[in-house]
Short mmCIF file of C-alpha atoms and ligand atoms in Angstrom, two decimals:
data_model
loop_
_atom_site.label_atom_id
_atom_site.label_comp_id
_atom_site.label_asym_id
_atom_site.label_seq_id
_atom_site.Cartn_x
_atom_site.Cartn_y
_atom_site.Cartn_z
CA UNK A 1 0.00 0.00 -0.05
CA UNK A 2 1.08 3.48 -0.78
CA UNK A 3 1.06 5.70 2.33
CA UNK A 4 2.64 8.81 3.73
CA UNK A 5 5.10 6.65 5.78
CA UNK A 6 5.99 4.38 2.93
CA UNK A 7 6.66 7.37 0.69
CA UNK A 8 8.87 8.97 3.34
CA UNK A 9 10.76 5.71 3.85
CA UNK A 10 11.45 5.45 0.14
CA UNK A 11 12.74 9.01 0.08
CA UNK A 12 15.05 8.45 2.97
CA UNK A 13 16.32 5.11 1.62
CA UNK A 14 17.11 6.78 -1.73
CA UNK A 15 19.57 9.10 0.02
CA UNK A 16 21.49 6.40 1.96
CA UNK A 17 25.07 5.68 0.99
CA UNK A 18 25.88 1.94 0.27
CA UNK A 19 26.20 -0.10 3.43
CA UNK A 20 24.38 2.36 5.70
CA UNK A 21 21.49 0.79 7.66
CA UNK A 22 18.39 2.71 8.51
CA UNK A 23 17.04 2.63 12.07
CA UNK A 24 13.48 3.92 11.93
CA UNK A 25 13.07 5.83 15.16
CA UNK A 26 9.44 5.19 16.10
CA UNK A 27 9.27 6.53 19.67
CA UNK A 28 5.91 8.14 20.56
CA UNK A 29 4.35 6.84 17.38
CA UNK A 30 1.52 4.27 17.54
CA UNK A 31 1.88 0.63 16.48
CA UNK A 32 -0.15 1.35 13.28
CA UNK A 33 2.59 3.68 12.10
CA UNK A 34 5.26 1.00 12.76
CA UNK A 35 3.14 -1.57 11.00
CA UNK A 36 2.97 0.68 7.92
CA UNK A 37 6.74 1.00 7.86
CA UNK A 38 7.06 -2.78 8.42
CA UNK A 39 4.74 -3.40 5.44
CA UNK A 40 7.02 -1.12 3.42
CA UNK A 41 9.92 -3.47 4.27
CA UNK A 42 11.42 -1.74 7.32
CA UNK A 43 12.77 -4.18 9.94
CA UNK A 44 14.97 -2.09 12.24
CA UNK A 45 13.07 0.15 14.69
CA UNK A 46 14.59 2.43 17.33
CA UNK A 47 12.83 3.24 20.61
CA UNK A 48 13.96 5.28 23.62
CA UNK A 49 11.60 4.17 26.40
CA UNK A 50 11.70 0.68 27.82
CA UNK A 51 7.97 0.21 28.51
CA UNK A 52 7.01 1.49 25.03
CA UNK A 53 9.42 -0.84 23.37
CA UNK A 54 8.27 -3.78 25.39
CA UNK A 55 4.57 -3.11 24.53
CA UNK A 56 5.29 -2.65 20.85
CA UNK A 57 7.40 -5.82 20.73
CA UNK A 58 4.42 -7.78 22.09
CA UNK A 59 2.05 -6.83 19.30
CA UNK A 60 4.28 -6.34 16.25
CA UNK A 61 5.86 -9.01 13.98
CA UNK A 62 8.56 -11.12 15.52
CA UNK A 63 11.26 -10.49 12.91
CA UNK A 64 11.59 -6.82 13.90
CA UNK A 65 15.00 -5.87 15.17
CA UNK A 66 14.51 -3.60 18.17
CA UNK A 67 17.26 -1.06 18.81
CA UNK A 68 17.23 0.78 22.09
CA UNK A 69 18.55 4.32 21.66
CA UNK A 70 17.49 6.22 24.80
CA UNK A 71 19.08 6.60 28.19
CA UNK A 72 18.85 3.19 29.78
CA UNK A 73 18.50 2.78 33.55
CA UNK A 74 20.14 -0.32 34.99
CA UNK A 75 16.97 -1.43 36.78
CA UNK A 76 15.18 -1.64 33.41
CA UNK A 77 17.63 -3.74 31.47
CA UNK A 78 15.85 -6.94 32.48
CA UNK A 79 12.72 -5.95 30.56
CA UNK A 80 14.46 -5.68 27.18
CA UNK A 81 17.22 -8.34 27.60
CA UNK A 82 15.07 -11.15 26.19
CA UNK A 83 14.54 -9.52 22.81
CA UNK A 84 16.58 -6.34 22.20
CA UNK A 85 18.73 -6.54 19.11
CA UNK A 86 21.15 -3.65 19.79
CA UNK A 87 21.53 -1.20 22.65
CA UNK A 88 23.01 2.01 21.23
CA UNK A 89 23.22 3.97 24.47
CA UNK A 90 25.63 2.33 26.88
CA UNK A 91 27.24 5.01 28.99
CA UNK A 92 28.68 3.31 32.09
CA UNK A 93 30.50 0.21 33.28
CA UNK A 94 27.68 -0.30 35.78
CA UNK A 95 25.22 -0.56 32.89
CA UNK A 96 27.52 -3.02 31.03
CA UNK A 97 27.66 -5.23 34.16
CA UNK A 98 23.84 -5.27 34.39
CA UNK A 99 23.52 -6.11 30.67
CA UNK A 100 26.05 -8.98 31.30
CA UNK A 101 23.95 -10.18 34.22
CA UNK A 102 20.62 -10.07 32.37
CA UNK A 103 22.08 -11.49 29.15
CA UNK A 104 23.36 -14.46 31.19
CA UNK A 105 19.94 -14.96 32.79
CA UNK A 106 18.22 -15.22 29.41
CA UNK A 107 21.06 -17.02 27.70
CA UNK A 108 21.76 -14.28 25.14
CA UNK A 109 24.83 -12.33 24.16
CA UNK A 110 23.65 -8.73 23.76
CA UNK A 111 25.16 -6.41 21.17
CA UNK A 112 25.88 -2.88 22.43
CA UNK A 113 27.41 0.39 21.29
CA UNK A 114 29.35 2.68 23.57
CA UNK A 115 27.77 6.11 23.51
CA UNK A 116 30.20 9.00 23.25
CA UNK A 117 29.59 12.53 24.42
CA UNK A 118 30.92 14.88 21.78
CA UNK A 119 28.18 17.53 21.55
CA UNK A 120 28.44 20.81 23.29
CA UNK A 121 25.12 20.40 25.15
CA UNK A 122 25.64 19.29 28.74
CA UNK A 123 22.38 17.41 28.74
CA UNK A 124 23.60 14.60 26.47
CA UNK A 125 24.64 11.36 28.01
CA UNK A 126 27.78 9.36 27.06
CA UNK A 127 31.46 8.76 27.70
CA UNK A 128 34.09 11.39 27.04
CA UNK A 129 36.59 10.02 24.49
CA UNK A 130 39.29 9.56 27.21
CA UNK A 131 36.77 7.68 29.38
CA UNK A 132 36.09 5.18 26.57
CA UNK A 133 39.79 4.58 26.20
CA UNK A 134 40.27 3.96 29.92
CA UNK A 135 37.17 1.74 30.02
CA UNK A 136 38.67 -0.48 27.31
CA UNK A 137 42.19 -0.40 28.83
CA UNK A 138 40.76 -1.62 32.12
CA UNK A 139 39.39 -4.47 30.04
CA UNK A 140 36.51 -5.96 32.09
CA UNK A 141 33.97 -4.96 29.43
CA UNK A 142 35.90 -6.88 26.78
CA UNK A 143 35.66 -10.16 28.60
CA UNK A 144 31.94 -10.25 29.41
CA UNK A 145 30.55 -13.43 27.82
CA UNK A 146 27.07 -12.02 27.35
CA UNK A 147 27.96 -8.51 26.04
CA UNK A 148 29.44 -7.83 22.67
CA UNK A 149 30.68 -4.32 21.93
CA UNK A 150 30.01 -3.77 18.20
CA UNK A 151 30.80 -0.08 17.86
CA UNK A 152 30.17 3.50 18.95
CA UNK A 153 27.21 5.83 19.00
CA UNK A 154 27.15 9.61 19.09
CA UNK A 155 24.88 12.56 18.81
CA UNK A 156 26.19 15.83 17.41
CA UNK A 157 25.38 19.24 18.79
CA UNK A 158 21.94 20.49 17.85
CA UNK A 159 23.07 23.47 15.78
CA UNK A 160 22.80 24.91 12.30
CA UNK A 161 26.54 25.23 12.25
CA UNK A 162 27.38 22.46 9.77
CA UNK A 163 31.14 22.79 10.33
CA UNK A 164 30.62 22.10 14.01
CA UNK A 165 28.49 19.00 13.35
CA UNK A 166 30.95 17.86 10.75
CA UNK A 167 33.90 18.13 13.08
CA UNK A 168 32.08 16.22 15.86
CA UNK A 169 31.17 13.37 13.60
CA UNK A 170 34.75 13.33 12.19
CA UNK A 171 36.20 13.16 15.74
CA UNK A 172 33.99 10.11 16.48
CA UNK A 173 35.18 8.40 13.36
CA UNK A 174 38.84 9.10 14.25
CA UNK A 175 38.34 7.65 17.72
CA UNK A 176 36.62 4.58 16.24
CA UNK A 177 39.57 4.07 13.82
CA UNK A 178 42.09 4.36 16.69
CA UNK A 179 40.24 2.01 19.07
CA UNK A 180 39.70 -0.69 16.41
CA UNK A 181 43.28 -1.87 16.03
CA UNK A 182 44.10 -1.35 19.69
CA UNK A 183 41.24 -3.17 21.40
CA UNK A 184 39.28 -5.02 18.67
CA UNK A 185 41.98 -6.31 16.26
CA UNK A 186 40.59 -9.80 16.39
CA UNK A 187 37.00 -8.72 16.64
CA UNK A 188 35.42 -8.21 13.24
CA UNK A 189 32.05 -7.36 14.87
CA UNK A 190 33.44 -3.97 16.03
CA UNK A 191 32.25 -2.31 12.85
CA UNK A 192 29.30 -0.05 13.64
CA UNK A 193 29.12 3.69 13.97
CA UNK A 194 25.59 4.97 14.92
CA UNK A 195 25.56 8.68 14.04
CA UNK A 196 22.98 11.02 12.48
CA UNK A 197 19.30 11.87 12.89
CA UNK A 198 16.76 13.42 10.49
CA UNK A 199 18.51 16.78 10.34
CA UNK A 200 22.11 15.63 10.18
CA UNK A 201 22.33 12.03 8.83
CA UNK A 202 23.64 13.19 5.42
CA UNK A 203 26.63 14.64 7.17
CA UNK A 204 27.00 11.65 9.47
CA UNK A 205 27.13 9.16 6.67
CA UNK A 206 29.80 11.13 4.85
CA UNK A 207 31.86 10.62 8.03
CA UNK A 208 31.48 6.85 8.26
CA UNK A 209 28.14 6.24 9.92
CA UNK A 210 26.93 2.64 9.37
CA UNK A 211 23.64 3.16 11.20
CA UNK A 212 21.54 6.34 10.98
CA UNK A 213 18.62 6.92 13.41
CA UNK A 214 15.90 8.70 11.51
CA UNK A 215 12.56 9.49 13.13
CA UNK A 216 10.57 12.59 12.15
CA UNK A 217 11.60 12.41 8.54
CA UNK A 218 9.80 9.03 8.30
CA UNK A 219 6.92 9.31 10.78
CA UNK A 220 6.38 13.04 10.97
CA UNK A 221 6.59 15.18 14.09
CA UNK A 222 6.21 13.35 17.43
CA UNK A 223 3.25 14.23 19.66
CA UNK A 224 4.47 14.04 23.27
CA UNK A 225 1.75 12.89 25.56
C1 PLP B 1 14.56 10.70 18.83
C2 PLP B 1 15.97 10.30 18.53
C3 PLP B 1 16.40 10.22 17.15
C4 PLP B 1 15.51 10.63 15.97
O1 PLP B 1 15.37 11.96 15.86
P1 PLP B 1 14.63 12.64 14.55
O2 PLP B 1 15.10 14.02 14.65
O3 PLP B 1 13.22 12.50 14.74
O4 PLP B 1 15.17 11.95 13.40
C5 PLP B 1 17.71 9.78 16.91
N1 PLP B 1 18.54 9.43 17.94
C6 PLP B 1 18.13 9.49 19.18
C7 PLP B 1 19.11 9.09 20.26
C8 PLP B 1 16.85 9.93 19.54
O5 PLP B 1 16.50 10.03 20.84
#
């Protein structure tokens, strides 16, 4: 069927560089909207609230890959551990330990990205670049049997200054390129860079994004209730 959402999806897909995967960010949108995107072939959906993702997972098709992209509280990991496909927003060792614990309980190895803080806004979560390096040097997170670190995630500053956004994405890519041989030389799975939203994904993919998280451009503006 031809719909507003399927049209938007096609437009966004047409602009993706080869190898870039689209995460359709569906937070605050009703399951009918997700179903439309699903019917248009979309399989990766991004949500930022645990309860909302759990509810949607219960009613939507089982071959959807659910990506968690919001700030994740340790006490809520248990609700998504049985089915989440990728957690983009890991920002502490404490959270990694909890993912390890819950992954072990349900017998899954859970893929995660380490979220970096590169934006100027103070409100954004994530590790500073030097914190990621010391986390990896310390090593515990690299030997967790139920956690697999598959890359990095970042959000750029929310600004019209393209040069600023450009330099933030470029710095994430440089960090990724330096961490890869140092800590992941024998780990081919460390290959993902989640960067870019509706307003800045064209810039992000020019700087090496492999996952772009696009919401309003597909589903329209969110209505916060
Ligand atoms: C909401 C959200 C997005 C999508 O934002 P749009 O501007 O609607 O594309 C991407 N990433 C994160 C982390 C988000 O919370």
